[in-house]
Coordinates of C-alpha atoms in Angstrom, one line a residue:
Chain U
X274 CA 0.1 -0.2 0.0
X275 CA 2.9 2.0 -0.5
X276 CA 1.4 4.3 -3.3
X277 CA -1.6 5.2 -0.8
X278 CA 0.8 6.5 1.7
X279 CA 2.3 8.8 -0.9
X280 CA -1.0 9.9 -2.4
X281 CA -2.0 11.2 1.1
X282 CA 1.7 12.9 1.5
X283 CA 1.3 14.6 -2.0
X284 CA -2.3 15.6 -1.7
X285 CA -1.0 17.9 1.2
X286 CA 1.2 19.8 -0.7
X287 CA 0.3 23.3 -1.6
X288 CA -0.8 24.5 -5.1
X289 CA 2.4 27.2 -4.6
X290 CA 4.8 24.6 -4.1
X291 CA 3.5 22.5 -7.1
X292 CA 3.7 25.5 -9.3
X293 CA 7.3 25.9 -8.7
X294 CA 8.4 22.3 -9.4
X295 CA 8.5 22.7 -13.1
X296 CA 11.0 25.4 -12.5
X297 CA 13.3 23.2 -10.1
X298 CA 12.9 20.4 -12.7
X299 CA 14.1 22.7 -15.6
X300 CA 17.3 24.2 -13.3
X301 CA 18.1 20.6 -12.3
X302 CA 18.1 19.5 -15.9
X303 CA 20.5 22.3 -17.1
X304 CA 22.7 21.3 -13.9
X305 CA 22.5 17.6 -14.9
X306 CA 23.3 18.6 -18.6
X307 CA 26.3 20.4 -17.2
X308 CA 27.5 17.5 -15.7
X309 CA 27.0 19.0 -12.1
X310 CA 26.4 15.6 -9.5
X311 CA 25.5 17.7 -6.3
X312 CA 24.6 21.3 -5.6
X313 CA 23.9 23.1 -2.1
X314 CA 20.7 24.7 -1.5
X315 CA 22.7 28.0 -1.6
X316 CA 23.9 27.7 -4.8
X317 CA 20.9 26.5 -6.1
X318 CA 19.1 29.8 -4.5
X319 CA 21.9 31.9 -6.2
X320 CA 21.0 30.3 -9.8
X321 CA 17.4 30.6 -9.1
X322 CA 17.2 33.4 -7.4
X323 CA 15.1 31.8 -4.5
X324 CA 15.8 32.1 -1.1
X325 CA 17.9 29.1 0.2
X326 CA 15.4 28.5 3.1
X327 CA 12.5 28.4 0.3
X328 CA 14.4 25.8 -1.5
X329 CA 14.8 23.6 1.5
X330 CA 11.3 24.1 2.6
X331 CA 9.9 23.2 -0.8
X332 CA 12.0 20.1 -1.2
X333 CA 11.2 19.0 2.6
X334 CA 7.7 18.2 1.3
X335 CA 8.9 15.2 -0.7
X336 CA 11.1 14.0 1.9
X337 CA 14.8 13.7 2.5
X338 CA 16.4 14.6 -0.8
X339 CA 19.1 16.7 0.8
X340 CA 21.9 15.6 3.2
X341 CA 23.4 18.2 5.8
X342 CA 26.9 19.3 4.5
X343 CA 26.6 17.3 1.1
X344 CA 23.9 19.4 -0.6
X345 CA 21.4 17.8 -3.1
X346 CA 22.2 14.9 -5.4
X347 CA 21.3 16.6 -8.7
X348 CA 20.3 13.5 -10.8
X349 CA 18.1 11.9 -7.7
X350 CA 16.3 15.2 -7.1
X351 CA 15.7 15.5 -10.9
X352 CA 14.4 11.9 -10.9
X353 CA 12.2 12.4 -7.9
X354 CA 10.6 15.6 -8.9
X355 CA 10.2 14.3 -12.6
X356 CA 8.2 11.2 -10.9
X357 CA 5.9 13.8 -9.1
X358 CA 5.0 15.5 -12.0
X359 CA 4.4 12.6 -13.9
X360 CA 7.2 12.6 -16.4
X361 CA 8.1 9.1 -15.7
X362 CA 5.3 8.0 -17.8
X363 CA 4.6 8.6 -21.3
X364 CA 1.7 10.7 -22.4
X365 CA 0.3 10.3 -26.0
X366 CA -0.8 13.7 -27.2
X367 CA -2.1 15.2 -30.3
X368 CA -2.5 19.0 -31.4
X369 CA -5.8 20.5 -32.9
X370 CA -4.6 23.3 -35.3
X371 CA -1.8 23.1 -37.3
X372 CA -1.0 26.6 -38.1
X373 CA 2.0 28.4 -36.8
X374 CA 1.4 28.0 -33.3
X375 CA 0.3 24.2 -33.6
X376 CA 3.7 23.6 -35.9
X377 CA 5.8 25.5 -33.2
X378 CA 4.7 22.9 -30.3
X379 CA 5.1 20.4 -32.7
X380 CA 8.8 21.3 -33.3
X381 CA 9.8 21.4 -29.7
X382 CA 11.4 18.1 -29.5
X383 CA 12.3 18.6 -25.9
X384 CA 8.6 17.6 -25.0
X385 CA 9.5 13.9 -26.1
X386 CA 12.3 13.7 -23.8
X387 CA 9.7 14.3 -20.9
X388 CA 7.5 11.8 -22.4
X389 CA 5.2 13.8 -24.2
X390 CA 4.9 11.7 -27.5
X391 CA 2.9 13.8 -30.3
X392 CA 1.1 11.3 -32.5
X393 CA -0.7 13.5 -34.9
X394 CA -1.7 16.9 -35.6
X395 CA -5.4 17.8 -36.9
X396 CA -6.4 20.8 -39.2
X397 CA -9.3 22.0 -41.3
X398 CA -7.1 23.3 -43.9
X399 CA -6.9 21.0 -47.1
X400 CA -3.6 22.4 -48.0
X401 CA -2.1 20.6 -44.8
X402 CA -3.4 17.3 -45.9
X403 CA -0.8 14.6 -45.9
X404 CA 2.0 17.3 -44.4
X405 CA 4.4 15.8 -42.0
X406 CA 6.2 17.7 -39.2
X407 CA 9.2 15.8 -37.8
X408 CA 7.8 12.6 -39.2
X409 CA 4.3 13.2 -37.6
X410 CA 1.5 13.6 -40.1
X411 CA -1.3 16.4 -40.3
X412 CA -4.8 14.8 -40.4
X413 CA -8.2 16.5 -41.5
X414 CA -10.4 17.5 -38.6
X415 CA -13.4 15.3 -40.0
X416 CA -10.9 12.2 -39.3
X417 CA -10.4 13.0 -35.5
X418 CA -13.5 11.2 -34.0
X419 CA -12.5 8.0 -35.8
X420 CA -8.7 8.5 -35.0
X421 CA -9.4 8.8 -31.2
X422 CA -11.6 5.9 -31.2
X423 CA -8.6 3.6 -32.6
X424 CA -5.7 5.5 -30.8
X425 CA -4.8 5.8 -27.1
X426 CA -4.4 9.8 -26.6
X427 CA -4.3 11.0 -23.5
X428 CA -3.8 15.0 -24.1
X429 CA -4.9 17.4 -26.9
X430 CA -3.2 20.9 -27.2
X431 CA -5.9 23.2 -28.9
X432 CA -4.2 26.0 -31.2
X433 CA -7.6 26.7 -32.6
X434 CA -9.7 30.1 -33.3
X435 CA -12.0 30.7 -29.8
X436 CA -14.9 30.4 -32.1
X437 CA -14.0 26.7 -33.0
X438 CA -12.7 25.6 -29.6
X439 CA -15.4 24.5 -27.6
X440 CA -17.2 22.6 -30.3
X441 CA -13.9 20.6 -30.9
X442 CA -13.2 20.3 -27.1
X443 CA -16.7 18.5 -26.8
X444 CA -15.6 16.0 -29.5
X445 CA -12.5 15.2 -27.7
X446 CA -14.0 14.9 -24.2
X447 CA -17.0 12.6 -25.8
X448 CA -14.0 10.5 -27.4
X449 CA -11.9 10.1 -24.2
X450 CA -9.5 12.8 -24.2
X451 CA -8.6 13.4 -20.3
X452 CA -6.6 16.4 -20.4
X453 CA -6.4 19.7 -22.5
X454 CA -3.9 22.1 -23.2
X455 CA -5.8 25.1 -24.4
X456 CA -4.3 28.2 -26.3
X457 CA -7.7 29.3 -27.5
X458 CA -8.6 32.6 -26.1
X459 CA -11.3 31.4 -24.2
X460 CA -12.0 29.5 -21.2
X461 CA -13.4 26.3 -21.8
X462 CA -16.6 25.0 -20.1
X463 CA -15.8 21.2 -19.7
X464 CA -17.2 18.3 -17.3
X465 CA -15.2 18.5 -14.0
X466 CA -12.9 15.8 -14.4
X467 CA -11.3 16.9 -17.4
X468 CA -7.9 18.4 -17.0
X469 CA -7.4 21.8 -18.7
X470 CA -4.2 23.9 -18.4
X471 CA -4.9 27.2 -20.5
X472 CA -1.8 29.4 -22.0
X473 CA -3.7 32.9 -22.6
X474 CA -1.3 34.6 -24.5
X475 CA -3.1 38.0 -24.6
X476 CA -3.5 37.8 -20.8
X477 CA 0.3 37.6 -20.4
X478 CA 1.1 40.3 -22.7
X479 CA -1.7 42.6 -20.5
X480 CA 0.3 41.9 -17.4
X481 CA 3.6 42.9 -19.1
X482 CA 1.6 46.2 -20.2
X483 CA 0.3 46.6 -16.5
X484 CA 3.7 46.4 -15.2
X485 CA 4.9 49.0 -17.8
X486 CA 2.7 51.6 -17.0
X487 CA 3.1 50.9 -13.1
X488 CA 6.8 51.4 -13.9
X489 CA 6.1 54.8 -15.6
X490 CA 3.9 55.9 -13.0
X491 CA 6.8 55.5 -10.4
X492 CA 9.4 56.9 -12.6
X493 CA 7.3 60.3 -12.9
Chain Q
X13 CA -2.8 65.6 -9.1
X14 CA -5.5 63.2 -10.0
X15 CA -2.9 60.8 -11.5
X16 CA -0.9 60.7 -8.3
X17 CA -4.1 59.8 -6.2
X18 CA -4.9 57.1 -8.6
X19 CA -1.3 55.9 -8.6
X20 CA -1.5 55.3 -4.8
X21 CA -4.6 53.8 -5.0
X22 CA -3.4 51.2 -7.8
X23 CA -0.3 50.3 -5.6
X24 CA -2.5 49.0 -2.8
X25 CA -4.0 46.4 -5.2
X26 CA -3.1 43.0 -4.7
X27 CA -1.1 41.2 -7.1
X28 CA -3.9 38.4 -7.0
X29 CA -6.5 41.0 -8.3
X30 CA -4.3 42.2 -10.9
X31 CA -3.5 38.7 -12.3
X32 CA -7.3 38.4 -12.7
X33 CA -7.8 41.6 -14.6
X34 CA -6.9 40.5 -17.9
X35 CA -9.4 37.8 -17.7
X36 CA -12.2 40.4 -16.7
X37 CA -11.0 42.4 -19.8
X38 CA -11.3 39.3 -22.2
X39 CA -14.9 38.6 -20.8
X40 CA -16.1 42.1 -21.2
X41 CA -14.5 42.2 -24.6
X42 CA -16.5 39.3 -25.5
X43 CA -19.8 40.7 -24.1
X44 CA -19.0 44.1 -25.9
X45 CA -18.8 42.2 -29.4
X46 CA -22.1 40.5 -28.3
X47 CA -23.7 43.8 -27.9
X48 CA -24.3 43.4 -24.2
X49 CA -24.4 47.0 -22.6
X50 CA -24.6 46.1 -19.0
X51 CA -24.4 42.9 -16.6
X52 CA -25.1 42.2 -12.9
X53 CA -22.2 40.5 -11.1
X54 CA -24.4 37.3 -10.8
X55 CA -24.5 37.0 -14.5
X56 CA -20.7 37.7 -14.9
X57 CA -20.0 35.2 -12.1
X58 CA -22.2 32.7 -14.0
X59 CA -20.1 33.2 -17.2
X60 CA -16.5 33.5 -15.6
X61 CA -17.3 30.7 -13.0
X62 CA -16.0 33.0 -10.3
X63 CA -18.4 33.9 -7.2
X64 CA -20.3 37.2 -7.7
X65 CA -18.8 38.4 -4.2
X66 CA -15.1 37.8 -5.7
X67 CA -16.1 39.8 -8.3
X68 CA -17.8 42.7 -6.4
X69 CA -14.8 42.8 -4.1
X70 CA -12.4 42.6 -6.9
X71 CA -14.1 45.6 -8.9
X72 CA -14.6 47.7 -6.0
X73 CA -10.5 47.8 -5.9
X74 CA -11.1 50.5 -8.6
X75 CA -14.4 52.4 -7.3
X76 CA -17.6 52.5 -8.1
X77 CA -18.0 50.7 -11.6
X78 CA -21.0 49.2 -10.5
X79 CA -24.8 50.4 -9.4
X80 CA -26.7 48.6 -6.9
X81 CA -29.7 47.1 -9.3
X82 CA -28.4 48.4 -12.2
X83 CA -25.4 46.0 -12.6
X84 CA -22.2 47.0 -14.6
X85 CA -21.8 49.1 -17.6
X86 CA -19.9 46.7 -20.0
X87 CA -18.5 49.4 -22.1
X88 CA -17.2 51.7 -19.1
X89 CA -15.8 48.7 -17.0
X90 CA -14.4 47.5 -20.3
X91 CA -12.3 50.9 -20.7
X92 CA -11.4 51.6 -17.2
X93 CA -10.0 48.2 -16.6
X94 CA -8.3 48.4 -20.1
X95 CA -6.7 52.0 -18.6
X96 CA -5.4 50.5 -15.5
X97 CA -3.9 47.5 -17.9
X98 CA -2.4 50.3 -19.8
X99 CA -4.0 49.3 -22.8
X100 CA -4.8 52.9 -23.7
X101 CA -1.6 53.7 -24.6
X102 CA 0.2 52.4 -27.9
X103 CA 3.2 49.9 -27.4
X104 CA 5.7 49.5 -30.1
X105 CA 7.0 45.7 -30.0
X106 CA 9.2 43.6 -32.1
X107 CA 9.7 39.8 -32.3
X108 CA 13.1 38.3 -31.9
X109 CA 13.3 34.9 -33.7
X110 CA 10.8 34.5 -36.8
X111 CA 10.1 30.7 -36.6
X112 CA 7.0 29.1 -36.1
X113 CA 6.4 30.7 -32.7
X114 CA 7.5 34.3 -33.7
X115 CA 5.2 34.0 -36.8
X116 CA 2.4 32.9 -34.7
X117 CA 2.7 36.0 -32.4
X118 CA 2.9 38.2 -35.2
X119 CA -0.5 36.6 -36.9
X120 CA -2.3 37.5 -33.6
X121 CA -3.8 40.7 -35.3
X122 CA -5.8 41.3 -32.2
X123 CA -2.6 42.4 -30.1
X124 CA -2.7 45.3 -32.3
X125 CA -6.6 46.2 -31.1
X126 CA -5.0 46.3 -27.5
X127 CA -2.5 48.8 -28.6
X128 CA 0.7 46.3 -29.2
X129 CA 2.1 47.4 -32.5
X130 CA 4.2 45.1 -33.9
X131 CA 7.1 46.9 -36.1
X132 CA 9.7 44.1 -37.0
X133 CA 10.8 40.7 -36.6
X134 CA 14.2 39.6 -36.4
X135 CA 16.0 36.5 -37.2
X136 CA 19.5 35.0 -38.1
X137 CA 17.9 32.6 -40.9
X138 CA 19.1 34.3 -44.3
X139 CA 16.2 32.6 -46.0
X140 CA 13.7 34.8 -44.2
X141 CA 15.5 38.3 -45.2
X142 CA 13.0 40.4 -46.8
X143 CA 10.0 38.0 -45.8
X144 CA 6.9 40.0 -44.6
X145 CA 4.3 38.8 -42.4
X146 CA 1.0 41.0 -42.5
X147 CA 3.4 43.4 -44.2
X148 CA 6.0 43.6 -41.3
X149 CA 9.4 43.0 -42.3
X150 CA 11.7 40.3 -40.8
X151 CA 15.0 42.0 -40.6
X152 CA 18.5 40.0 -39.8
X153 CA 19.5 40.0 -36.1
X154 CA 22.9 42.1 -37.2
X155 CA 20.6 44.9 -37.9
X156 CA 19.1 45.0 -34.4
X157 CA 21.4 47.5 -32.7
X158 CA 21.0 49.9 -35.4
X159 CA 17.4 49.7 -35.5
X160 CA 16.7 50.0 -31.7
X161 CA 18.8 53.3 -32.1
X162 CA 16.7 54.7 -34.7
X163 CA 13.1 53.5 -33.7
X164 CA 10.9 53.8 -30.6
X165 CA 10.6 50.3 -29.2
X166 CA 9.5 49.6 -25.9
X167 CA 8.6 45.6 -25.9
X168 CA 10.5 42.8 -27.2
X169 CA 9.5 39.1 -27.5
X170 CA 11.8 36.6 -27.4
X171 CA 11.1 33.4 -29.3
X172 CA 14.8 32.1 -29.4
X173 CA 16.6 28.9 -28.3
X174 CA 17.7 29.5 -24.7
X175 CA 21.5 29.5 -25.8
X176 CA 21.0 32.6 -27.6
X177 CA 18.5 34.5 -25.2
X178 CA 20.7 35.9 -22.4
X179 CA 22.9 37.5 -25.1
X180 CA 20.5 38.9 -27.4
X181 CA 18.5 40.2 -24.1
X182 CA 21.3 42.1 -23.1
X183 CA 21.8 43.9 -26.3
X184 CA 18.2 44.6 -26.2
X185 CA 18.5 46.0 -22.7
X186 CA 21.7 48.2 -23.6
X187 CA 19.7 49.8 -26.3
X188 CA 16.6 51.1 -24.6
X189 CA 14.1 48.3 -24.4
X190 CA 12.1 48.2 -21.4
X191 CA 10.3 45.1 -21.1
X192 CA 10.6 41.7 -22.4
X193 CA 8.1 38.9 -23.1
X194 CA 10.1 36.0 -23.0
X195 CA 9.3 32.6 -24.5
X196 CA 13.0 31.0 -24.2
X197 CA 13.2 28.1 -22.0
X198 CA 15.7 30.1 -19.6
X199 CA 15.0 32.5 -17.0
X200 CA 16.7 35.6 -17.8
X201 CA 19.1 37.8 -15.5
X202 CA 18.3 41.3 -16.1
X203 CA 18.6 44.6 -14.3
X204 CA 15.8 45.3 -11.9
X205 CA 14.3 48.1 -13.9
X206 CA 13.4 45.6 -17.0
X207 CA 10.2 44.3 -16.9
X208 CA 10.2 40.4 -17.9
X209 CA 7.1 38.4 -18.4
X210 CA 8.0 34.8 -19.1
X211 CA 5.8 32.4 -20.9
X212 CA 7.4 29.0 -20.1
X213 CA 5.6 26.4 -22.3
X214 CA 7.2 23.4 -20.9
X215 CA 6.3 24.5 -17.3
X216 CA 2.7 24.7 -18.4
X217 CA 2.9 21.1 -19.8
X218 CA 4.3 19.7 -16.8
X219 CA 1.6 21.2 -14.5
X220 CA -0.8 19.4 -16.9
X221 CA 1.0 16.3 -16.3
X222 CA 1.1 16.6 -12.5
X223 CA -2.6 17.0 -12.5
X224 CA -3.2 14.1 -14.8
X225 CA -1.2 11.8 -12.2
X226 CA -2.8 13.3 -9.3
X227 CA -6.1 12.3 -10.8
X228 CA -5.2 9.1 -11.8
X229 CA -4.1 8.3 -8.2
X230 CA -7.7 9.4 -6.9
X231 CA -9.3 7.0 -9.4
X232 CA -7.3 4.1 -8.4

């Protein structure tokens, strides 16, 4: 019953800690690539511009990764955080919308290293029929339902205009998709057990703009 | 001295409220487009899946936008939130990296509606020299410094590999860029007065993956 103990332990971890884990994972990956075997919380703190005590506190949530006077074992910590993030399992995914953004996502080969396996793209543009991106085919949107019934796909990235997004999301969910990575400029209304992670680019640009105007006010 | 009073008032507003403003702005924009003139906090609450009391509390931060029994004037609220977000002023911006992601950003014509005016893209790929996207030219990266000295650009979007990002960011800052919209898979180390808003796509995908694995544990 080990996993149940683990589960209980994980559920207590705050959202704030969880939201910092991908960043830890990214930094540890860079260290690994650079051949670094261990790192103190102080050194990691300088690199990440987070206080050392924050790092110790965050990582203590997951048990004793660090050893006093030795620091953290980079590879071990990287692997364990990867497991918590679910990166030790493969996730098949598709991209709906093979325009520039869809193609940009399809070209991030590094997703594959983390277990996100792109299986197909879909689009309505007949000129994209039969085109492949890194060997991965673009199919026509009217093949989507049949495709989902025959293939085991967990995640769909939506890079569609917002007018189409809701309708396509419903088809995805009706055909077994469990998680949607949403780039459409809209919030999707979906059953509660569907996991949605939205990237609202316009919202992000507005935050930037807000910070510029605050900065300008202070300069006056 | 109106602006100073406004400034003081704005600075008290919590980060959490600010981070919700772009979403209010997006919903109000949709309502405006649909011809809706006013809306009660209850109706807005249903649309946005936020409690009505949260909405009233958030919007009270900015003074009396709403009237008891009348609801919010959509256009007025949209305009005022736009001002707070700095969208009433134009911001000239450039994109460094004219690959798929850079081109995807260049094609979001809706940024222009919010005052973000794309002036140029830059890339190192000689095949992109002279190419235009919506009439906006792609220039070669070695022209960047001269270009910045002759043009009034406030924001640069970075859609470059992380190995190049830091170096280019330094050139941007040395030549007067005040704000960076960063898509490179790295956190930039820049002077404190430079505003950076990062979109880490891999981090977002990892959060999705974490939520899938939590969900699967609960299902067991």
